[in-house]
């Protein structure tokens, strides 16, 4: 009965996130050929994007733990307690993002720290500008985690996703303004997409107030250290953080290490395959994100039978999707790379195959890890 009442939420989540994924693919097909035209600058841009991903892991595990406990509070209709978890995890994230932003700022003055053998002053200036913009907009992540958490806990990500889709359309359209036969303004493009992200988040804040009667003031007032919440969530948070470190080592260091050891050209070759892999990661997010939060509802209501039932269904339904999805990418890897980025990136095809094979068992690995978090058995 509990599962049935959320069927509509699952449907709308898949519908709008599916639209978002198609838009993301469209974006890749349109944007990447433009920005990868200059191999050297694209390599530098890829490094800047890669280090920005670390912002998602800057919370020491307290955001994911906060969402878990906030979901339990929501299921029990303890809404004041729910907001406290958003505020506490946001506080931890804010402090850590401050130091990361300072690091990006340092890199912006000395981009050679990240990128090997770049001596052209114009290229160095582009790298410096990209890193400065990243430092400036680093704090977007605090607002983004708050907005996404509120919608995730209610399994209504699709509500915010519709706003996000509009933002992504604007980002894609801006490519034709910043890139043309006589114009290659990757700095202006990067600033534009960061500004659009901020505007989308501000709209999300107003949407939360209108739809759930949770104001940004409620979040800000709870944006502080809370010893009770810390004691409750620290074990799960630090365990999650340890897993996050392993995740970073496995997923996020490749581009940075390649850039440091080999240079920007080699980063470009790897990045074409790696960017395509974001499709499978996006697919994983779409398929499993509603259920992670639903698991927390079952835990909050102490319904272990319902939890076991939904877990089995998730694994059964998603296994064929990843098996056939990876198989298709492996078979058509050469065609995908050549038609998308051109012959100069032909070496990316083998990398694409190897990275694809890492996702074959997502249908078991991701639900398994999600259920361990919900059960606090991580």
Short mmCIF file of C-alpha atoms in Angstrom, two decimals:
data_model
loop_
_atom_site.label_atom_id
_atom_site.label_comp_id
_atom_site.label_asym_id
_atom_site.label_seq_id
_atom_site.Cartn_x
_atom_site.Cartn_y
_atom_site.Cartn_z
CA UNK A 1 0.00 0.00 0.00
CA UNK A 2 2.88 2.31 0.86
CA UNK A 3 4.57 1.60 -2.46
CA UNK A 4 1.38 1.99 -4.49
CA UNK A 5 0.76 5.49 -3.16
CA UNK A 6 4.07 6.61 -4.68
CA UNK A 7 3.58 5.07 -8.12
CA UNK A 8 2.66 8.45 -9.61
CA UNK A 9 5.79 9.99 -8.12
CA UNK A 10 7.95 7.30 -9.70
CA UNK A 11 6.25 7.79 -13.06
CA UNK A 12 6.70 11.56 -13.09
CA UNK A 13 10.26 11.24 -11.81
CA UNK A 14 11.18 8.90 -14.65
CA UNK A 15 9.29 10.97 -17.21
CA UNK A 16 10.94 14.30 -16.43
CA UNK A 17 14.35 12.88 -15.63
CA UNK A 18 14.11 10.94 -18.89
CA UNK A 19 13.43 14.21 -20.68
CA UNK A 20 16.39 15.72 -18.82
CA UNK A 21 18.62 12.82 -19.86
CA UNK A 22 17.63 13.18 -23.52
CA UNK A 23 18.33 16.89 -23.22
CA UNK A 24 21.70 16.06 -21.67
CA UNK A 25 22.51 13.78 -24.62
CA UNK A 26 21.42 16.52 -27.00
CA UNK A 27 23.63 18.93 -25.10
CA UNK A 28 26.59 16.57 -25.45
CA UNK A 29 25.99 16.23 -29.19
CA UNK A 30 25.75 20.00 -29.65
CA UNK A 31 28.09 21.45 -27.05
CA UNK A 32 31.05 19.03 -27.08
CA UNK A 33 31.83 19.39 -30.81
CA UNK A 34 31.97 23.18 -30.32
CA UNK A 35 34.15 23.28 -27.21
CA UNK A 36 36.38 20.34 -28.24
CA UNK A 37 37.38 22.07 -31.46
CA UNK A 38 40.46 23.44 -29.69
CA UNK A 39 41.97 20.31 -28.17
CA UNK A 40 44.30 22.11 -25.77
CA UNK A 41 41.69 24.46 -24.31
CA UNK A 42 39.12 21.65 -24.12
CA UNK A 43 41.61 19.67 -22.06
CA UNK A 44 41.99 22.60 -19.64
CA UNK A 45 38.21 23.05 -19.50
CA UNK A 46 37.82 19.32 -18.70
CA UNK A 47 40.27 19.64 -15.81
CA UNK A 48 38.31 22.60 -14.39
CA UNK A 49 35.05 20.66 -14.66
CA UNK A 50 36.68 17.62 -13.08
CA UNK A 51 37.95 19.42 -9.98
CA UNK A 52 34.56 21.10 -9.54
CA UNK A 53 33.05 17.64 -8.99
CA UNK A 54 34.88 17.51 -5.65
CA UNK A 55 32.36 20.04 -4.35
CA UNK A 56 29.77 17.27 -4.41
CA UNK A 57 31.87 15.30 -1.93
CA UNK A 58 32.78 18.16 0.41
CA UNK A 59 30.23 17.42 3.12
CA UNK A 60 32.10 14.57 4.88
CA UNK A 61 29.02 12.41 4.29
CA UNK A 62 26.69 14.59 6.37
CA UNK A 63 24.44 15.62 3.45
CA UNK A 64 23.66 12.01 2.48
CA UNK A 65 23.18 11.12 6.16
CA UNK A 66 20.98 14.19 6.60
CA UNK A 67 18.77 13.19 3.68
CA UNK A 68 18.37 9.71 5.16
CA UNK A 69 17.22 10.99 8.56
CA UNK A 70 15.21 13.85 7.03
CA UNK A 71 13.35 11.21 4.99
CA UNK A 72 12.48 9.33 8.16
CA UNK A 73 11.26 12.57 9.77
CA UNK A 74 9.16 13.35 6.72
CA UNK A 75 7.55 9.88 6.80
CA UNK A 76 6.67 10.48 10.47
CA UNK A 77 5.48 14.05 9.69
CA UNK A 78 8.13 15.61 11.95
CA UNK A 79 8.75 18.56 9.63
CA UNK A 80 10.59 20.82 12.10
CA UNK A 81 13.10 18.06 12.77
CA UNK A 82 13.42 17.48 9.04
CA UNK A 83 14.55 21.07 8.43
CA UNK A 84 17.15 20.80 11.20
CA UNK A 85 18.91 18.06 9.23
CA UNK A 86 19.03 20.26 6.11
CA UNK A 87 20.45 23.14 8.12
CA UNK A 88 23.08 21.09 9.94
CA UNK A 89 24.35 19.31 6.83
CA UNK A 90 24.33 22.63 4.97
CA UNK A 91 26.45 24.16 7.73
CA UNK A 92 29.08 21.43 7.46
CA UNK A 93 29.08 21.75 3.68
CA UNK A 94 29.38 25.57 3.81
CA UNK A 95 32.51 25.45 5.96
CA UNK A 96 34.25 22.92 3.74
CA UNK A 97 33.24 24.63 0.50
CA UNK A 98 34.82 27.83 1.81
CA UNK A 99 38.22 26.13 1.97
CA UNK A 100 37.74 24.45 -1.42
CA UNK A 101 36.83 27.79 -2.99
CA UNK A 102 40.05 29.27 -1.57
CA UNK A 103 41.97 26.38 -3.16
CA UNK A 104 40.35 27.06 -6.54
CA UNK A 105 41.29 30.71 -6.11
CA UNK A 106 44.92 29.72 -5.52
CA UNK A 107 44.86 27.52 -8.63
CA UNK A 108 43.45 30.44 -10.63
CA UNK A 109 46.64 32.42 -9.90
CA UNK A 110 48.88 29.42 -10.62
CA UNK A 111 47.10 27.10 -13.12
CA UNK A 112 50.44 25.39 -13.84
CA UNK A 113 49.94 23.50 -10.56
CA UNK A 114 47.20 21.47 -12.26
CA UNK A 115 48.29 21.43 -15.90
CA UNK A 116 51.61 20.24 -17.26
CA UNK A 117 53.62 22.02 -20.00
CA UNK A 118 51.30 24.98 -20.65
CA UNK A 119 53.38 28.05 -21.47
CA UNK A 120 51.17 30.04 -23.85
CA UNK A 121 50.12 33.19 -21.89
CA UNK A 122 46.70 33.30 -23.59
CA UNK A 123 45.95 29.67 -22.72
CA UNK A 124 47.16 30.21 -19.15
CA UNK A 125 44.84 33.21 -18.88
CA UNK A 126 41.89 31.08 -20.03
CA UNK A 127 42.74 28.41 -17.45
CA UNK A 128 43.08 31.08 -14.76
CA UNK A 129 39.71 32.65 -15.65
CA UNK A 130 37.92 29.29 -15.64
CA UNK A 131 39.30 28.44 -12.21
CA UNK A 132 38.38 31.89 -10.84
CA UNK A 133 34.79 31.49 -12.05
CA UNK A 134 34.66 28.06 -10.43
CA UNK A 135 35.88 29.56 -7.15
CA UNK A 136 33.27 32.34 -7.36
CA UNK A 137 30.34 29.99 -7.92
CA UNK A 138 31.50 27.19 -5.60
CA UNK A 139 28.90 28.16 -3.01
CA UNK A 140 26.12 27.21 -5.44
CA UNK A 141 26.55 23.69 -4.13
CA UNK A 142 25.20 24.58 -0.67
CA UNK A 143 21.96 25.89 -2.16
CA UNK A 144 21.84 23.03 -4.66
CA UNK A 145 22.09 20.38 -1.92
CA UNK A 146 19.34 22.06 0.11
CA UNK A 147 16.94 22.38 -2.83
CA UNK A 148 17.53 18.87 -4.15
CA UNK A 149 17.27 17.35 -0.64
CA UNK A 150 13.81 18.79 -0.01
CA UNK A 151 12.47 17.42 -3.29
CA UNK A 152 14.28 14.08 -2.96
CA UNK A 153 12.86 13.37 0.49
CA UNK A 154 9.34 13.85 -0.93
CA UNK A 155 10.20 11.81 -4.04
CA UNK A 156 9.22 14.83 -6.10
CA UNK A 157 12.51 15.50 -7.88
CA UNK A 158 10.50 15.86 -11.07
CA UNK A 159 9.04 19.16 -9.80
CA UNK A 160 12.46 20.82 -9.70
CA UNK A 161 13.65 18.88 -12.74
CA UNK A 162 11.20 20.79 -14.93
CA UNK A 163 12.81 24.06 -13.89
CA UNK A 164 16.24 22.55 -14.40
CA UNK A 165 15.29 21.52 -17.93
CA UNK A 166 14.51 25.12 -18.83
CA UNK A 167 17.92 26.11 -17.46
CA UNK A 168 19.62 23.41 -19.54
CA UNK A 169 17.87 24.59 -22.69
CA UNK A 170 19.25 28.06 -22.03
CA UNK A 171 22.73 26.60 -21.55
CA UNK A 172 22.56 24.69 -24.83
CA UNK A 173 21.25 27.73 -26.71
CA UNK A 174 24.07 29.90 -25.34
CA UNK A 175 26.61 27.75 -27.20
CA UNK A 176 25.63 29.38 -30.49
CA UNK A 177 26.34 32.80 -28.97
CA UNK A 178 29.74 32.01 -27.48
CA UNK A 179 31.07 29.74 -30.25
CA UNK A 180 31.11 30.37 -33.99
CA UNK A 181 33.53 30.27 -36.91
CA UNK A 182 35.25 33.44 -35.66
CA UNK A 183 34.53 33.21 -31.94
CA UNK A 184 35.67 30.75 -29.24
CA UNK A 185 34.69 32.26 -25.89
CA UNK A 186 34.84 29.31 -23.50
CA UNK A 187 35.30 31.63 -20.50
CA UNK A 188 32.09 33.52 -21.30
CA UNK A 189 30.27 30.23 -21.84
CA UNK A 190 31.46 28.82 -18.50
CA UNK A 191 30.38 31.99 -16.65
CA UNK A 192 26.99 31.85 -18.37
CA UNK A 193 26.24 28.25 -17.39
CA UNK A 194 27.25 28.92 -13.77
CA UNK A 195 25.01 31.97 -13.64
CA UNK A 196 22.09 30.01 -15.09
CA UNK A 197 22.63 27.29 -12.46
CA UNK A 198 22.38 29.92 -9.71
CA UNK A 199 19.17 31.41 -11.15
CA UNK A 200 17.61 27.93 -11.39
CA UNK A 201 18.44 27.29 -7.73
CA UNK A 202 16.88 30.59 -6.67
CA UNK A 203 13.69 29.61 -8.49
CA UNK A 204 13.87 26.25 -6.69
CA UNK A 205 14.00 28.04 -3.33
CA UNK A 206 10.81 29.98 -4.14
CA UNK A 207 9.16 26.78 -5.40
CA UNK A 208 9.87 25.06 -2.07
CA UNK A 209 8.26 27.95 -0.22
CA UNK A 210 5.19 27.94 -2.45
CA UNK A 211 4.74 24.13 -2.56
CA UNK A 212 5.82 22.98 0.91
CA UNK A 213 5.72 26.18 2.96
CA UNK A 214 9.40 25.85 3.82
CA UNK A 215 11.11 29.23 3.53
CA UNK A 216 14.78 29.91 2.95
CA UNK A 217 14.70 31.63 6.36
CA UNK A 218 13.86 28.28 7.96
CA UNK A 219 16.92 26.78 6.31
CA UNK A 220 19.20 29.71 7.24
CA UNK A 221 18.04 29.72 10.88
CA UNK A 222 19.00 26.05 11.13
CA UNK A 223 22.29 26.57 9.27
CA UNK A 224 24.34 25.88 12.39
CA UNK A 225 26.03 23.16 14.36
CA UNK A 226 23.60 20.88 16.20
CA UNK A 227 25.23 18.51 18.67
CA UNK A 228 22.21 16.19 18.87
CA UNK A 229 22.03 15.75 15.11
CA UNK A 230 25.80 15.39 14.90
CA UNK A 231 25.81 12.57 17.44
CA UNK A 232 23.00 10.79 15.65
CA UNK A 233 24.39 11.09 12.13
CA UNK A 234 28.17 11.03 12.63
CA UNK A 235 28.63 7.24 12.37
CA UNK A 236 26.71 7.00 9.12
CA UNK A 237 28.25 10.24 7.82
CA UNK A 238 31.87 9.24 8.45
CA UNK A 239 31.25 5.76 7.04
CA UNK A 240 29.73 7.39 3.95
CA UNK A 241 32.70 9.74 3.76
CA UNK A 242 35.10 6.79 3.75
CA UNK A 243 33.14 5.23 0.89
CA UNK A 244 33.20 8.63 -0.85
CA UNK A 245 37.00 8.71 -0.66
CA UNK A 246 37.09 5.33 -2.41
CA UNK A 247 34.55 6.64 -4.95
CA UNK A 248 36.77 9.67 -5.67
CA UNK A 249 39.84 7.45 -6.12
CA UNK A 250 37.88 5.19 -8.49
CA UNK A 251 35.93 7.78 -10.50
CA UNK A 252 37.25 11.32 -10.19
CA UNK A 253 41.06 11.37 -10.20
CA UNK A 254 41.70 10.16 -13.75
CA UNK A 255 41.47 13.49 -15.54
CA UNK A 256 43.48 15.37 -12.91
CA UNK A 257 46.28 12.77 -12.91
CA UNK A 258 46.35 12.56 -16.71
CA UNK A 259 46.56 16.36 -16.91
CA UNK A 260 49.39 16.49 -14.39
CA UNK A 261 51.46 13.62 -15.85
CA UNK A 262 50.75 13.76 -19.60
CA UNK A 263 49.16 17.13 -20.40
CA UNK A 264 46.02 18.74 -21.78
CA UNK A 265 45.96 16.90 -25.14
CA UNK A 266 45.77 13.49 -23.45
CA UNK A 267 43.07 14.83 -21.12
CA UNK A 268 41.00 15.71 -24.18
CA UNK A 269 41.28 12.14 -25.54
CA UNK A 270 40.22 10.64 -22.22
CA UNK A 271 37.51 13.26 -21.59
CA UNK A 272 35.54 12.46 -24.75
CA UNK A 273 35.01 8.89 -23.52
CA UNK A 274 34.57 10.03 -19.92
CA UNK A 275 31.92 12.61 -20.79
CA UNK A 276 29.96 9.89 -22.59
CA UNK A 277 30.18 7.77 -19.45
CA UNK A 278 28.25 10.47 -17.65
CA UNK A 279 25.29 9.18 -19.64
CA UNK A 280 25.40 5.85 -17.78
CA UNK A 281 25.89 7.65 -14.48
CA UNK A 282 22.91 9.87 -15.29
CA UNK A 283 20.88 6.77 -16.17
CA UNK A 284 21.83 5.23 -12.82
CA UNK A 285 20.76 8.39 -11.02
CA UNK A 286 17.42 8.45 -12.83
CA UNK A 287 16.65 4.80 -12.15
CA UNK A 288 17.64 4.59 -8.50
CA UNK A 289 17.24 8.05 -6.97
CA UNK A 290 13.49 7.75 -6.11
CA UNK A 291 14.01 4.43 -4.37
CA UNK A 292 16.88 5.51 -2.11
CA UNK A 293 14.53 8.01 -0.48
CA UNK A 294 11.65 5.54 -0.42
CA UNK A 295 13.84 3.06 1.48
CA UNK A 296 14.26 5.74 4.16
CA UNK A 297 10.46 6.09 4.42
CA UNK A 298 10.11 2.35 5.08
CA UNK A 299 12.85 2.51 7.73
CA UNK A 300 11.17 5.48 9.41
CA UNK A 301 7.88 3.55 9.53
CA UNK A 302 9.69 0.32 10.54
CA UNK A 303 8.16 -1.58 7.59
CA UNK A 304 10.94 -4.08 6.78
CA UNK A 305 8.65 -6.32 4.73
CA UNK A 306 7.84 -3.45 2.36
CA UNK A 307 11.54 -2.54 2.22
CA UNK A 308 12.55 -6.06 1.17
CA UNK A 309 9.78 -6.24 -1.42
CA UNK A 310 10.68 -2.99 -3.16
CA UNK A 311 14.42 -3.84 -3.17
CA UNK A 312 13.80 -7.11 -5.05
CA UNK A 313 11.64 -5.34 -7.64
CA UNK A 314 14.25 -2.64 -8.24
CA UNK A 315 17.02 -5.19 -8.92
CA UNK A 316 14.80 -7.37 -11.14
CA UNK A 317 13.60 -4.48 -13.32
CA UNK A 318 16.91 -2.63 -13.78
CA UNK A 319 19.27 -5.54 -14.50
CA UNK A 320 18.35 -5.89 -18.23
CA UNK A 321 18.65 -2.12 -18.72
CA UNK A 322 22.32 -2.05 -17.75
CA UNK A 323 23.26 -5.33 -19.42
CA UNK A 324 21.85 -4.25 -22.80
CA UNK A 325 22.88 -0.61 -22.39
CA UNK A 326 26.52 -1.45 -21.82
CA UNK A 327 26.48 -4.04 -24.62
CA UNK A 328 25.19 -1.47 -27.12
CA UNK A 329 27.90 1.04 -26.17
CA UNK A 330 30.63 -1.60 -26.45
CA UNK A 331 29.48 -2.72 -29.93
CA UNK A 332 29.09 0.78 -31.35
CA UNK A 333 31.93 2.57 -29.49
CA UNK A 334 33.93 3.37 -32.66
CA UNK A 335 30.89 4.73 -34.47
CA UNK A 336 29.81 6.78 -31.46
CA UNK A 337 33.19 8.49 -31.09
CA UNK A 338 33.76 9.11 -34.80
CA UNK A 339 30.30 10.51 -35.48
CA UNK A 340 30.33 12.62 -32.35
CA UNK A 341 33.83 14.09 -32.02
CA UNK A 342 35.59 13.19 -35.26
CA UNK A 343 38.60 11.13 -36.33
CA UNK A 344 41.03 13.09 -34.14
CA UNK A 345 39.46 11.37 -31.11
CA UNK A 346 39.50 7.80 -32.50
CA UNK A 347 41.76 6.68 -29.62
CA UNK A 348 38.88 7.42 -27.24
CA UNK A 349 36.87 4.40 -28.47
CA UNK A 350 38.80 1.77 -26.48
CA UNK A 351 38.65 3.96 -23.38
CA UNK A 352 34.89 4.19 -23.86
CA UNK A 353 34.60 0.39 -23.98
CA UNK A 354 36.62 -0.09 -20.79
CA UNK A 355 34.73 2.58 -18.87
CA UNK A 356 31.39 1.15 -20.03
CA UNK A 357 32.19 -2.30 -18.66
CA UNK A 358 32.55 -0.80 -15.18
CA UNK A 359 28.76 -0.22 -15.15
CA UNK A 360 27.56 -3.74 -15.99
CA UNK A 361 26.60 -4.59 -12.39
CA UNK A 362 25.05 -1.22 -11.45
CA UNK A 363 21.65 -2.89 -10.97
CA UNK A 364 23.06 -4.83 -8.01
CA UNK A 365 25.78 -2.52 -6.71
CA UNK A 366 23.72 0.68 -6.43
CA UNK A 367 20.55 -0.73 -4.78
CA UNK A 368 22.80 -2.80 -2.51
CA UNK A 369 24.77 0.23 -1.36
CA UNK A 370 21.58 2.29 -1.00
CA UNK A 371 19.95 -0.27 1.25
CA UNK A 372 23.07 -0.47 3.43
CA UNK A 373 22.86 3.30 3.96
CA UNK A 374 19.17 3.11 4.87
CA UNK A 375 19.82 0.28 7.32
CA UNK A 376 22.86 2.10 8.76
CA UNK A 377 24.96 -0.97 7.94
CA UNK A 378 27.41 0.79 5.65
#
